[in-house]
Short mmCIF file of C-alpha atoms in Angstrom, two decimals:
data_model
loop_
_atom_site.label_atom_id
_atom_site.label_comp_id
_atom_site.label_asym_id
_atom_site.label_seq_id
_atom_site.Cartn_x
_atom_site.Cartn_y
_atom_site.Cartn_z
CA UNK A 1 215.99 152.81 170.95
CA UNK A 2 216.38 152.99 174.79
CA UNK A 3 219.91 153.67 176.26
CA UNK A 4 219.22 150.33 178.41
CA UNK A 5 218.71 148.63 175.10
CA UNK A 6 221.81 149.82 173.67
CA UNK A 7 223.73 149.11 176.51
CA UNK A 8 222.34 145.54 176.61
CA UNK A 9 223.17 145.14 172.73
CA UNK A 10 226.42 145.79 173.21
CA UNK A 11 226.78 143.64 176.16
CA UNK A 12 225.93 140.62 173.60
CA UNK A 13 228.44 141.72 171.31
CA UNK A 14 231.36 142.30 173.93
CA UNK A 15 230.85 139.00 175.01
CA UNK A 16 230.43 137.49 171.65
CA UNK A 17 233.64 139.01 170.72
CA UNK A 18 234.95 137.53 174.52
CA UNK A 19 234.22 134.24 173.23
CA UNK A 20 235.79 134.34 169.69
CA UNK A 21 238.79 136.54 171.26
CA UNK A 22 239.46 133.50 173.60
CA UNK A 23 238.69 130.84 171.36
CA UNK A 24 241.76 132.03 168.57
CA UNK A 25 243.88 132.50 171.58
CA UNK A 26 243.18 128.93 172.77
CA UNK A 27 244.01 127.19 169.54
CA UNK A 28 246.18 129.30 167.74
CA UNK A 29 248.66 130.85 170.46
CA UNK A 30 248.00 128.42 173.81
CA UNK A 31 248.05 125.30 172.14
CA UNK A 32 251.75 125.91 170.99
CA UNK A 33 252.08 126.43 174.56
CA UNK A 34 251.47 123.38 176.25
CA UNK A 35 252.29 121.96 179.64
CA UNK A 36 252.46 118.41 179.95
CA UNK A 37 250.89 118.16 176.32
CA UNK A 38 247.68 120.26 177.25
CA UNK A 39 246.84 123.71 176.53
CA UNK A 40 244.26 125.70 178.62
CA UNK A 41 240.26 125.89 177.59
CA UNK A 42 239.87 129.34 177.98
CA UNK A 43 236.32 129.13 176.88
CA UNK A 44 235.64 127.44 179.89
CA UNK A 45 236.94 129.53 181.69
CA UNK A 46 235.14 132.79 180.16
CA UNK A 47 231.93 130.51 180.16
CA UNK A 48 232.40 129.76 183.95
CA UNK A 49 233.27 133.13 185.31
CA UNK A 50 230.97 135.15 183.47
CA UNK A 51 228.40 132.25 184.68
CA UNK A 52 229.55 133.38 188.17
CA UNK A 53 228.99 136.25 188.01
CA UNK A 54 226.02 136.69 185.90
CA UNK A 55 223.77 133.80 186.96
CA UNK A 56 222.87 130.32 185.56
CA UNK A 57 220.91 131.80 182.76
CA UNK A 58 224.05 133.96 180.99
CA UNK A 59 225.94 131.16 181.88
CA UNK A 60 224.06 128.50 180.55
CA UNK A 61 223.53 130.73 177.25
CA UNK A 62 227.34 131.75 176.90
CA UNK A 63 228.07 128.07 177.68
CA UNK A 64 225.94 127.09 175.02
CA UNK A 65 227.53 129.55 172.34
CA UNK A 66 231.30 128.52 173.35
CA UNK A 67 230.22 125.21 173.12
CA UNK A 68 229.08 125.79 169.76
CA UNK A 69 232.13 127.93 168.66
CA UNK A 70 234.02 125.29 169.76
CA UNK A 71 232.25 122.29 168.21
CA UNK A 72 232.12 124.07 164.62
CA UNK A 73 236.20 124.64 164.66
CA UNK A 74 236.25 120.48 165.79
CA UNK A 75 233.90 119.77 162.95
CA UNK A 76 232.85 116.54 164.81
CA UNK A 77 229.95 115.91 167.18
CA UNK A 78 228.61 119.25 167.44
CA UNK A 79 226.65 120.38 169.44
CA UNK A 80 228.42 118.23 172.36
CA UNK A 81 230.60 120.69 173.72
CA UNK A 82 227.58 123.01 173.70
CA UNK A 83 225.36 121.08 175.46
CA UNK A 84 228.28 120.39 178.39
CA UNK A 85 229.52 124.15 178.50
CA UNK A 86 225.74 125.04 179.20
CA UNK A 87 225.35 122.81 181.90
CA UNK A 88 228.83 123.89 182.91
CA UNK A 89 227.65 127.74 182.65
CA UNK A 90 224.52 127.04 184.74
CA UNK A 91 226.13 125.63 187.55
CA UNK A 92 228.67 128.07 187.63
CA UNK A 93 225.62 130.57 188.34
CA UNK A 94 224.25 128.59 190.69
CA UNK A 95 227.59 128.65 192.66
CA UNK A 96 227.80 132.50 191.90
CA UNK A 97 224.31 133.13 193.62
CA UNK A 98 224.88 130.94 196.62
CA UNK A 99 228.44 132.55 197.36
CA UNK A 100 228.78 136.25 197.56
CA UNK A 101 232.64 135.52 198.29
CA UNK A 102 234.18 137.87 195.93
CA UNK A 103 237.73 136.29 196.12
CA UNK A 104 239.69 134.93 193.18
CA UNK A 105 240.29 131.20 194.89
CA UNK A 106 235.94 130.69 193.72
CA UNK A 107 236.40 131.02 190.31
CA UNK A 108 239.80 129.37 190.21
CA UNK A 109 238.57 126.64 192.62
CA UNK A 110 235.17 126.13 190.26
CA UNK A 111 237.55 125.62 187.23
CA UNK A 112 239.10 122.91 189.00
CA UNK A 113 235.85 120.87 189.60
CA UNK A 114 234.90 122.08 186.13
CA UNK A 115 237.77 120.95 184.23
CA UNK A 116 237.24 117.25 185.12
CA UNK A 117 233.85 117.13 184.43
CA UNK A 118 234.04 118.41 181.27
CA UNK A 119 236.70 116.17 180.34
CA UNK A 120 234.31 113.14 181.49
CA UNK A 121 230.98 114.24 180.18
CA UNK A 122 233.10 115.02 176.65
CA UNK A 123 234.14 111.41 176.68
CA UNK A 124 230.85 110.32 177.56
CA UNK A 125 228.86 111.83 175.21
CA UNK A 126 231.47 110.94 172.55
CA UNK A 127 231.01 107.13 173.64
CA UNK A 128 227.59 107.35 173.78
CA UNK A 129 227.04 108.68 170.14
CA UNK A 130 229.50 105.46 169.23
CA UNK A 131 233.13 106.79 168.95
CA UNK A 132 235.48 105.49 171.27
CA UNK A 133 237.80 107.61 173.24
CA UNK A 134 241.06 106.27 175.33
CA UNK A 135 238.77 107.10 178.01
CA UNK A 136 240.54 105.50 181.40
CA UNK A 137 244.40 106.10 179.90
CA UNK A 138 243.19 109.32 178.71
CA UNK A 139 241.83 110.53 181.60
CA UNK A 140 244.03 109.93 184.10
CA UNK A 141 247.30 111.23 182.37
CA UNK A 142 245.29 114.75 181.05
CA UNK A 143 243.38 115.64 184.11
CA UNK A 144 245.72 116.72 186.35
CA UNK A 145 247.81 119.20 183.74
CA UNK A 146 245.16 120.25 182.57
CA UNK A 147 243.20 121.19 186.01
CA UNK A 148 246.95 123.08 186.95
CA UNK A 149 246.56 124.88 183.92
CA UNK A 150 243.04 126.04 183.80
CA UNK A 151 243.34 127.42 187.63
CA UNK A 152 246.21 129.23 186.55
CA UNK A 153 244.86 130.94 183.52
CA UNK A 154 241.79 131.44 185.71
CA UNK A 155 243.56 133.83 187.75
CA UNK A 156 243.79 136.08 184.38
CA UNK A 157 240.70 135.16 182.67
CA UNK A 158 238.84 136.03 185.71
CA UNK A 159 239.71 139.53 186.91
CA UNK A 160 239.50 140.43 182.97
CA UNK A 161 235.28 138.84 183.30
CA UNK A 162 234.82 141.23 186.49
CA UNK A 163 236.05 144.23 184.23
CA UNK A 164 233.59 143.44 182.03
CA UNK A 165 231.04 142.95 183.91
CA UNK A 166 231.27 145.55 185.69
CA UNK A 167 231.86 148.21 182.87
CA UNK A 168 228.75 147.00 181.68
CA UNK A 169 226.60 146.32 185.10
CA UNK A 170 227.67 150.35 186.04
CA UNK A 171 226.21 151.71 182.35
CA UNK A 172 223.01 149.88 182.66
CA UNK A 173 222.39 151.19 186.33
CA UNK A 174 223.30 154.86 185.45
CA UNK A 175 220.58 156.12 182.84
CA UNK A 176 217.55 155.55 185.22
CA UNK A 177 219.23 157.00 188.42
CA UNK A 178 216.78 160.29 189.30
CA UNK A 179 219.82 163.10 190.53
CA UNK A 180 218.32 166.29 192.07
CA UNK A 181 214.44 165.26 191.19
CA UNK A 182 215.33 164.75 187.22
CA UNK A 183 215.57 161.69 185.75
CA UNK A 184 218.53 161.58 182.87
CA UNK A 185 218.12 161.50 179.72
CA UNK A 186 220.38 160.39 177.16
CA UNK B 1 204.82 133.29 183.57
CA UNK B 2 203.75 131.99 180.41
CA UNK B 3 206.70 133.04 178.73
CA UNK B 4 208.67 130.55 181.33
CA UNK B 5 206.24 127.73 180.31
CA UNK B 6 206.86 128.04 176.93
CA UNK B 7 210.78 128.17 177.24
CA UNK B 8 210.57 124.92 179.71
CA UNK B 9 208.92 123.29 176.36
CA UNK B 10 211.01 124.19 173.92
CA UNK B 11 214.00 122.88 175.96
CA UNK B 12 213.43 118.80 174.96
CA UNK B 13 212.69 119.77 171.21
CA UNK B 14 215.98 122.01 171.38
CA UNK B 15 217.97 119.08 172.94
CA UNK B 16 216.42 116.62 170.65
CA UNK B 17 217.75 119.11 167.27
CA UNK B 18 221.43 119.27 169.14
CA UNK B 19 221.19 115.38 169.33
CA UNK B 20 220.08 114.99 165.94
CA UNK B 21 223.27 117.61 164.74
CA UNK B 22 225.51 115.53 166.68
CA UNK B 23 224.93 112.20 165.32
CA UNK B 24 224.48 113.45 161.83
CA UNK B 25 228.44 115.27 162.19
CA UNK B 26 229.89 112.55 164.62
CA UNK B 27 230.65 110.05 161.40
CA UNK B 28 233.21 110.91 158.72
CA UNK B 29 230.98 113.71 156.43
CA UNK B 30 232.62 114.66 152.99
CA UNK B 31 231.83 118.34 153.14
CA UNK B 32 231.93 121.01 155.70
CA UNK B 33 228.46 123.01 156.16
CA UNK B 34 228.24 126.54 154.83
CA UNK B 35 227.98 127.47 158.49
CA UNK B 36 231.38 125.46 159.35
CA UNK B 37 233.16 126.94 156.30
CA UNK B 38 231.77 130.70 157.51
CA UNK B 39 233.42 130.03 161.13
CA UNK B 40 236.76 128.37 159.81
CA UNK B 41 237.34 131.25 157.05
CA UNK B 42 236.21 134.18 159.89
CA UNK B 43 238.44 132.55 162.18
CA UNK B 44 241.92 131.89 160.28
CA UNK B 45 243.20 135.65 160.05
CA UNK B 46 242.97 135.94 163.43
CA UNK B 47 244.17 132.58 164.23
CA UNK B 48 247.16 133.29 162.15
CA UNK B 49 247.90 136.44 163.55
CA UNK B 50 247.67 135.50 167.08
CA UNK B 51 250.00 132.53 165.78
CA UNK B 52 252.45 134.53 164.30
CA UNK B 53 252.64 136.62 167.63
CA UNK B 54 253.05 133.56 169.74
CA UNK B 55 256.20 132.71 167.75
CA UNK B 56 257.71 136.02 167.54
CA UNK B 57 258.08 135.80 171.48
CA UNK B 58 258.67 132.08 171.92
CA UNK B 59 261.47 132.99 169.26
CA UNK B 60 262.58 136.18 171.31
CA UNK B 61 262.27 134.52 174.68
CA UNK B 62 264.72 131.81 172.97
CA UNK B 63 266.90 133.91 171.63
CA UNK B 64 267.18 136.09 175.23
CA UNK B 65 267.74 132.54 177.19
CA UNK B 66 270.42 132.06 174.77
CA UNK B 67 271.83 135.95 174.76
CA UNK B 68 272.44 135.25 178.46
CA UNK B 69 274.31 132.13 178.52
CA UNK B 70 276.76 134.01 175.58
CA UNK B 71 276.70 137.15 177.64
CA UNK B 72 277.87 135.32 180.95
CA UNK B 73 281.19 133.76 178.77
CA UNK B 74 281.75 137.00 177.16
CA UNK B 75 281.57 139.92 179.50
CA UNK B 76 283.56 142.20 177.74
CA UNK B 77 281.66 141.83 174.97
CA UNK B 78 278.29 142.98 176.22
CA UNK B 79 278.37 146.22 174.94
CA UNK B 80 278.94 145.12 171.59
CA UNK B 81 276.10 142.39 171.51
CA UNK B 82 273.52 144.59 172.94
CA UNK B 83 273.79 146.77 170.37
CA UNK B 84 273.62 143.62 167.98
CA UNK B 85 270.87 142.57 170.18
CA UNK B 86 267.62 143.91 168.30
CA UNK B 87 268.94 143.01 165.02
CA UNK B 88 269.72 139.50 165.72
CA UNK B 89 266.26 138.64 167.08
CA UNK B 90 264.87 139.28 163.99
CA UNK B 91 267.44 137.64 161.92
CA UNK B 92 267.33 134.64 164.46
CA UNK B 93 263.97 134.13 163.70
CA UNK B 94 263.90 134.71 159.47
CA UNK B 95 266.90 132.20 159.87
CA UNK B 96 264.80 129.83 161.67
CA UNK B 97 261.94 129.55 159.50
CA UNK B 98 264.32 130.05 156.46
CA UNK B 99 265.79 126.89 157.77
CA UNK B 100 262.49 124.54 158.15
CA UNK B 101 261.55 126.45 154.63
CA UNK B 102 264.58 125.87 152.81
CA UNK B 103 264.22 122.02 153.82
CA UNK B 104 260.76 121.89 153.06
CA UNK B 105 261.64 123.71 149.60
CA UNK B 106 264.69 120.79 148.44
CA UNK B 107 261.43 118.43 149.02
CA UNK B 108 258.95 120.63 146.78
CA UNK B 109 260.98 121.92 144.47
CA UNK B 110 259.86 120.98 140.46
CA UNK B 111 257.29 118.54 142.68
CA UNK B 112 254.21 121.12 143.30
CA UNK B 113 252.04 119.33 141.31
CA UNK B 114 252.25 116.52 144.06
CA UNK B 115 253.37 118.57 146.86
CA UNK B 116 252.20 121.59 148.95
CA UNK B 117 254.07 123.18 151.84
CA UNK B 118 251.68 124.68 154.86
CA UNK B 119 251.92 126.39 157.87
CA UNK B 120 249.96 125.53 160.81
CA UNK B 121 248.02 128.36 162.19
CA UNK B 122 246.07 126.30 164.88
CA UNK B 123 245.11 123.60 166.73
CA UNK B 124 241.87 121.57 167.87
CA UNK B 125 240.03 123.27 170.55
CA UNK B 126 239.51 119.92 172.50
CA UNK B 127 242.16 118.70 174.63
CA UNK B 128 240.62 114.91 173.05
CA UNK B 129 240.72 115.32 169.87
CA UNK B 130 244.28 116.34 168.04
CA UNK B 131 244.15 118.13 165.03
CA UNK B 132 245.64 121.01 163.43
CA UNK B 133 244.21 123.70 160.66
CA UNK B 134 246.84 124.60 158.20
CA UNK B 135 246.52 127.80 156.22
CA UNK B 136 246.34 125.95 152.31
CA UNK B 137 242.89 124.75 151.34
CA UNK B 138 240.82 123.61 148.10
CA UNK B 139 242.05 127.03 146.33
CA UNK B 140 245.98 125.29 146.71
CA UNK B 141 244.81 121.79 145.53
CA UNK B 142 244.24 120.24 148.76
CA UNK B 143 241.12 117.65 149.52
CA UNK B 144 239.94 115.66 151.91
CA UNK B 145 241.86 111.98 152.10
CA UNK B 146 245.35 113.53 151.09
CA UNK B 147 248.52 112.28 153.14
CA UNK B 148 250.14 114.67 155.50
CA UNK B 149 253.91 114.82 156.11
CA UNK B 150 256.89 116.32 157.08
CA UNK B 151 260.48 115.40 156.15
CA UNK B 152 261.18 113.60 159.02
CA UNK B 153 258.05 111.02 158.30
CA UNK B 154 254.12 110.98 158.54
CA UNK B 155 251.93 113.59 160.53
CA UNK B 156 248.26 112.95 160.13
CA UNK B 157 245.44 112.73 157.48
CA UNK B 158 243.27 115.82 155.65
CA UNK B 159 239.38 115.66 156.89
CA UNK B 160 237.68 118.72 155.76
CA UNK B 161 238.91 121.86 153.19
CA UNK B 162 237.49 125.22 153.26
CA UNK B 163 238.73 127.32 150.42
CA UNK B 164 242.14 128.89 152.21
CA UNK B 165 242.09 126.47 155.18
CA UNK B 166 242.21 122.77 155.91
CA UNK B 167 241.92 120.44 159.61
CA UNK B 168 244.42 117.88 159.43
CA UNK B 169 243.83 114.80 162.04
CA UNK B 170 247.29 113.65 163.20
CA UNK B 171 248.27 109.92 163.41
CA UNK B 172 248.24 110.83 167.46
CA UNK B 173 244.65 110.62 167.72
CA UNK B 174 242.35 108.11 168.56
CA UNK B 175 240.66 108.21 165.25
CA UNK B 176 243.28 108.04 163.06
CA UNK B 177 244.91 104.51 162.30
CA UNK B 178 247.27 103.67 159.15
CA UNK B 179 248.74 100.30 157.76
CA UNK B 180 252.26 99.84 158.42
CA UNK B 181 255.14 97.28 158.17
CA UNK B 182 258.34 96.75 160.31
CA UNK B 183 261.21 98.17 157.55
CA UNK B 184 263.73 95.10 158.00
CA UNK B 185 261.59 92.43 158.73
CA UNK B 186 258.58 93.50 156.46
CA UNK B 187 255.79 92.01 158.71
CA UNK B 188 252.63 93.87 158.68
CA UNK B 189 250.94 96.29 161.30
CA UNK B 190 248.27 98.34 162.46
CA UNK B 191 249.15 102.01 164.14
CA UNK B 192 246.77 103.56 166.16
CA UNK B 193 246.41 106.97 167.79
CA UNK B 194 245.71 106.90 171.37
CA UNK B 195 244.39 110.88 171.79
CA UNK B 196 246.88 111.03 174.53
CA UNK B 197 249.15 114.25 174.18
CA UNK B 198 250.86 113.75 177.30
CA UNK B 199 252.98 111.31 175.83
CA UNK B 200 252.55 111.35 172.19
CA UNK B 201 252.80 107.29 171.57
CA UNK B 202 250.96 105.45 169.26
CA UNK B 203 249.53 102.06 169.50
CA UNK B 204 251.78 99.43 167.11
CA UNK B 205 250.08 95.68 166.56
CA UNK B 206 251.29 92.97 164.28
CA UNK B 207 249.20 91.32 161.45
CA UNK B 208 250.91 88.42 162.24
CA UNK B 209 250.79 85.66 164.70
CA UNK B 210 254.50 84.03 164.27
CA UNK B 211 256.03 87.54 164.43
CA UNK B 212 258.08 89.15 166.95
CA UNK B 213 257.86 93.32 167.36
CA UNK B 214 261.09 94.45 168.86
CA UNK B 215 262.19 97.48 170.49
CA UNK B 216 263.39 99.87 168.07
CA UNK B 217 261.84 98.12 165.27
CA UNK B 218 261.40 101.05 162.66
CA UNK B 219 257.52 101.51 161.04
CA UNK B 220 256.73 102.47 157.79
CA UNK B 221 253.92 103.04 155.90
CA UNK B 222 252.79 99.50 153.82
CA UNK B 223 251.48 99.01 150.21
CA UNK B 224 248.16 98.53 152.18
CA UNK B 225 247.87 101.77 153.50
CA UNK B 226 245.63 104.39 152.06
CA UNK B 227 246.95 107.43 153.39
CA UNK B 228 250.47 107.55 153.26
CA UNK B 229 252.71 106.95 150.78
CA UNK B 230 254.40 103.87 150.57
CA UNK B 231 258.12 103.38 152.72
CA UNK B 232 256.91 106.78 154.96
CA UNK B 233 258.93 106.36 157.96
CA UNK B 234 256.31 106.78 160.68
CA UNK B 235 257.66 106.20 163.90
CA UNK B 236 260.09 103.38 166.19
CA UNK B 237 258.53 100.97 168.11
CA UNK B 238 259.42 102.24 172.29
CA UNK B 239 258.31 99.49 174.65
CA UNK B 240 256.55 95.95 173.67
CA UNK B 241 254.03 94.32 175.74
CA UNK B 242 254.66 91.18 177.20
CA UNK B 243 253.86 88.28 175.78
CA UNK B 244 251.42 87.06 178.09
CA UNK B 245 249.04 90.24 177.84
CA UNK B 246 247.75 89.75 174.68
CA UNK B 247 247.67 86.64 172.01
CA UNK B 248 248.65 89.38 169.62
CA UNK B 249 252.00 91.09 169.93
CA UNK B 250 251.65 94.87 170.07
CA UNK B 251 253.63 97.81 171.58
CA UNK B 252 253.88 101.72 172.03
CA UNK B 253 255.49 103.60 169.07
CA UNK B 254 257.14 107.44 169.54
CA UNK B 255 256.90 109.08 165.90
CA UNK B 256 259.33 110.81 163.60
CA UNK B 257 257.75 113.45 163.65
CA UNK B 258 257.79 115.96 166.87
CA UNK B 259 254.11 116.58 166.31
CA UNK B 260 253.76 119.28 169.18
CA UNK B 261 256.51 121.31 168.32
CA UNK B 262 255.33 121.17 164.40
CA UNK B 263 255.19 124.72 162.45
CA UNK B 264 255.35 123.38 158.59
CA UNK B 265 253.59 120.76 156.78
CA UNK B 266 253.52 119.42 153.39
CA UNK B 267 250.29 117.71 152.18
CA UNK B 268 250.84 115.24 149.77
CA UNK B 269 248.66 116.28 146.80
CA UNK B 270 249.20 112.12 144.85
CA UNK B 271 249.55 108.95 146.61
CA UNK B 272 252.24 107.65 143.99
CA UNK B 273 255.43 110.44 144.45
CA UNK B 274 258.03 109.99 141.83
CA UNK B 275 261.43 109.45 143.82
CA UNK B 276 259.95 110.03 147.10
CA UNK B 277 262.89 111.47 150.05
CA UNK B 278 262.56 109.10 152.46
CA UNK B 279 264.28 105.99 149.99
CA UNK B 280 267.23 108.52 149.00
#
């Protein structure tokens, strides 16, 4: 088993445990702190800044396992929340390879186009599969708590993404590096 | 290259499946999935312990905000509270929950055939949908369909049980709806959840044409309902909508129940409860 391999292995599981990590802190410590009724979706947030940073592809694919997460602790519609985190994940990764702008006001200012959308194409998708949602009243009065909050805790989530990214993104570069002639072996 | 082709094709049959999932779990299923079950039972340790961590410092950071204002009345004193200062955190908080437990205990006590006390240890995911998982499941009695309350009046409805765990769909959201009647006047009504936890209301329409709803008209549950017991207080009636809006009279409701600030339970294991609270 190649070092590379290893490294990559473990990437998966970091960020699986990323996920699951944020996903308990989301519903059993942040939603008994709400603002204006709403608690953050930190799995958005992971979803979008690792998309950032990683590309369309790991974001679309950590999109889609948040999503799923998510949908199996709802225990209705599944599948949904997948489905709109991946799209979610893949245009955060679109955004990350347009923009080389490594400041913190991307990310949080991604969340905040994000946040809506999600909330819309949720509703949607809902609707569309024949549940109703207090989609206008609903909208309006959770959108803008809920975008304040997600910037905010984007400001955390985010720099805690770029340490893991980069913990990993240094390990996979080091095996193969030749120093002195001699490649490394591990 | 052909690797890429083949992924491009599997993408419609993989959206297709994920369609197919959600309109087989978007209607009321009895049973959770073994998958579902897997997740929720992985899941609640760690939910609980990252619950019970969020309380010890909401509890600490209360008990500080309070410290202060004392400390600022009683300067001279401040020596002798901080030392008391560590030990009355904790007992602040055992006295707390002892509180909310000891209530919850008058309620259960010589009743646990028909009563079972829980603690929440999370909340939905979805900022839409409002539910709560509470730490008792199919092991403590509890099924899907049973009544969920709290002492002050009615908090939502059991939809699935895992063994240890069970999601609890509060009367806040928009698919939960219960029969109801106005307590003096008796007329009947329908209350709604509107999924909107800014405010918390629920959506309160008479059965009848001839009938007036009121301001500060107090809602029960009816005979009719099939969740809660009987003569539940449920919530009082806030604001009524003018006449003209509607043919039907209907208003916003505020319940009992602080739903958001909710740490204990009871599910309500029979619908018929031999000398229920709520008519002492």
């Amino acid at each position: 088993m190649s070092m590379a391999w290893r490294v990559r292995t473990l990437r998966v599981v970091v960020y699986a445990a990323l996920l699951v990590g944020v996903l308990v802190l989301q519903t059993a410590a942040f939603s008994f702190l709400p603002f204006y009724g709403v608690h953050p979706d930190l799995t958005l947030l992971v979803v979008l800044s690792l998309g950032f940073l990683r590309g369309p592809a790991v974001g679309s694919a950590l999109g889609a396992a948040g999503g799923f997460l998510s949908d199996m602790l709802t225990g209705q519609f599944i599948g949904l929340d997948a489905v709109i985190m991946s799209l979610l994940g893949c245009l955060a990764g679109l955004v990350g390879t347009r923009l080389v702008v490594e400041k913190l006001y991307v990310p949080v200012g991604l969340s905040a186009v994000a946040t809506p959308l999600h909330l819309f194409l949720y509703a949607i998708g809902v609707a569309a599969f024949g549940s109703r949602l207090p989609f206008l009243e609903g909208f309006a009065t959770l959108v803008w708590p809920l975008i304040a909050y997600n910037a905010l805790a984007m400001i955390a989530v985010h720099p805690l993404c770029v340490f893991v990214h980069r913990l990993f993104e240094t390990k996979l570069v080091l095996p193969r590096r030749n120093v002195g002639g001699t490649e490394l072996h591990h | 290259m052909r690797y890429r082709r083949w992924l491009l094709a599997l993408v419609p049959v993989l959206l297709l499946a994920v369609a197919g999932i959600i309109v087989r779990t978007s209607t009321y299923r009895e049973e959770l999935t073994w998958a579902e079950r897997a997740v929720y039972e992985a899941v609640a340790p760690l939910q609980s312990l990252a619950n019970g961590a969020v309380r010890s410092v909401r509890s600490w950071i209360e008990s500080f905000v309070e410290l202060r204002h004392v400390q600022a009345e009683n300067e001279r004193l401040r020596a002798e509270i901080a030392a008391l200062r560590a030990e009355r955190d904790a007992l602040l908080e055992a006295g707390r929950q002892n509180e909310a437990l000891r209530e919850l205990l008058e309620l259960t006590r010589a009743r646990t055939e028909e009563l079972a006390v829980a603690e929440i240890i999370a909340r939905s995911p979805s900022n839409w949908l409002e539910s709560i998982t509470i730490n008792k499941g199919r092991s403590h009695g509890v099924e899907p369909g049973m009544a969920v309350v709290a002492p002050e009046g009615a908090v939502g409805k059991v939809r699935y049980v895992t063994e240890t765990t069970a999601e609890v769909v509060l009367i806040t959201d928009a698919r939960s709806s219960a029969g109801g009647r106005v307590r003096d006047t008796g007329h009947l009504v329908l209350v709604e959840g509107t999924s909107n936890p800014t405010d918390e209301l629920l959506k309160v329409t008479l059965l009848t044409w001839e009938a007036q709803l009121n301001p500060g008209d107090v809602i029960v549950a009816s005979e009719l309902s099939r969740i809660f017991p009987k003569g539940l207080p449920i919530g009082v009636v806030e604001w009524v909508a003018p006449p003209e809006s509607g043919l039907i009279p209907w208003g916003m409701m505020r319940p009992f129940v602080d739903l958001s600030r909710l740490e204990w339970v009871i599910v309500v294991k029979k619908q018929e409860i031999d000398a229920p609270w709520w008519e002492e």
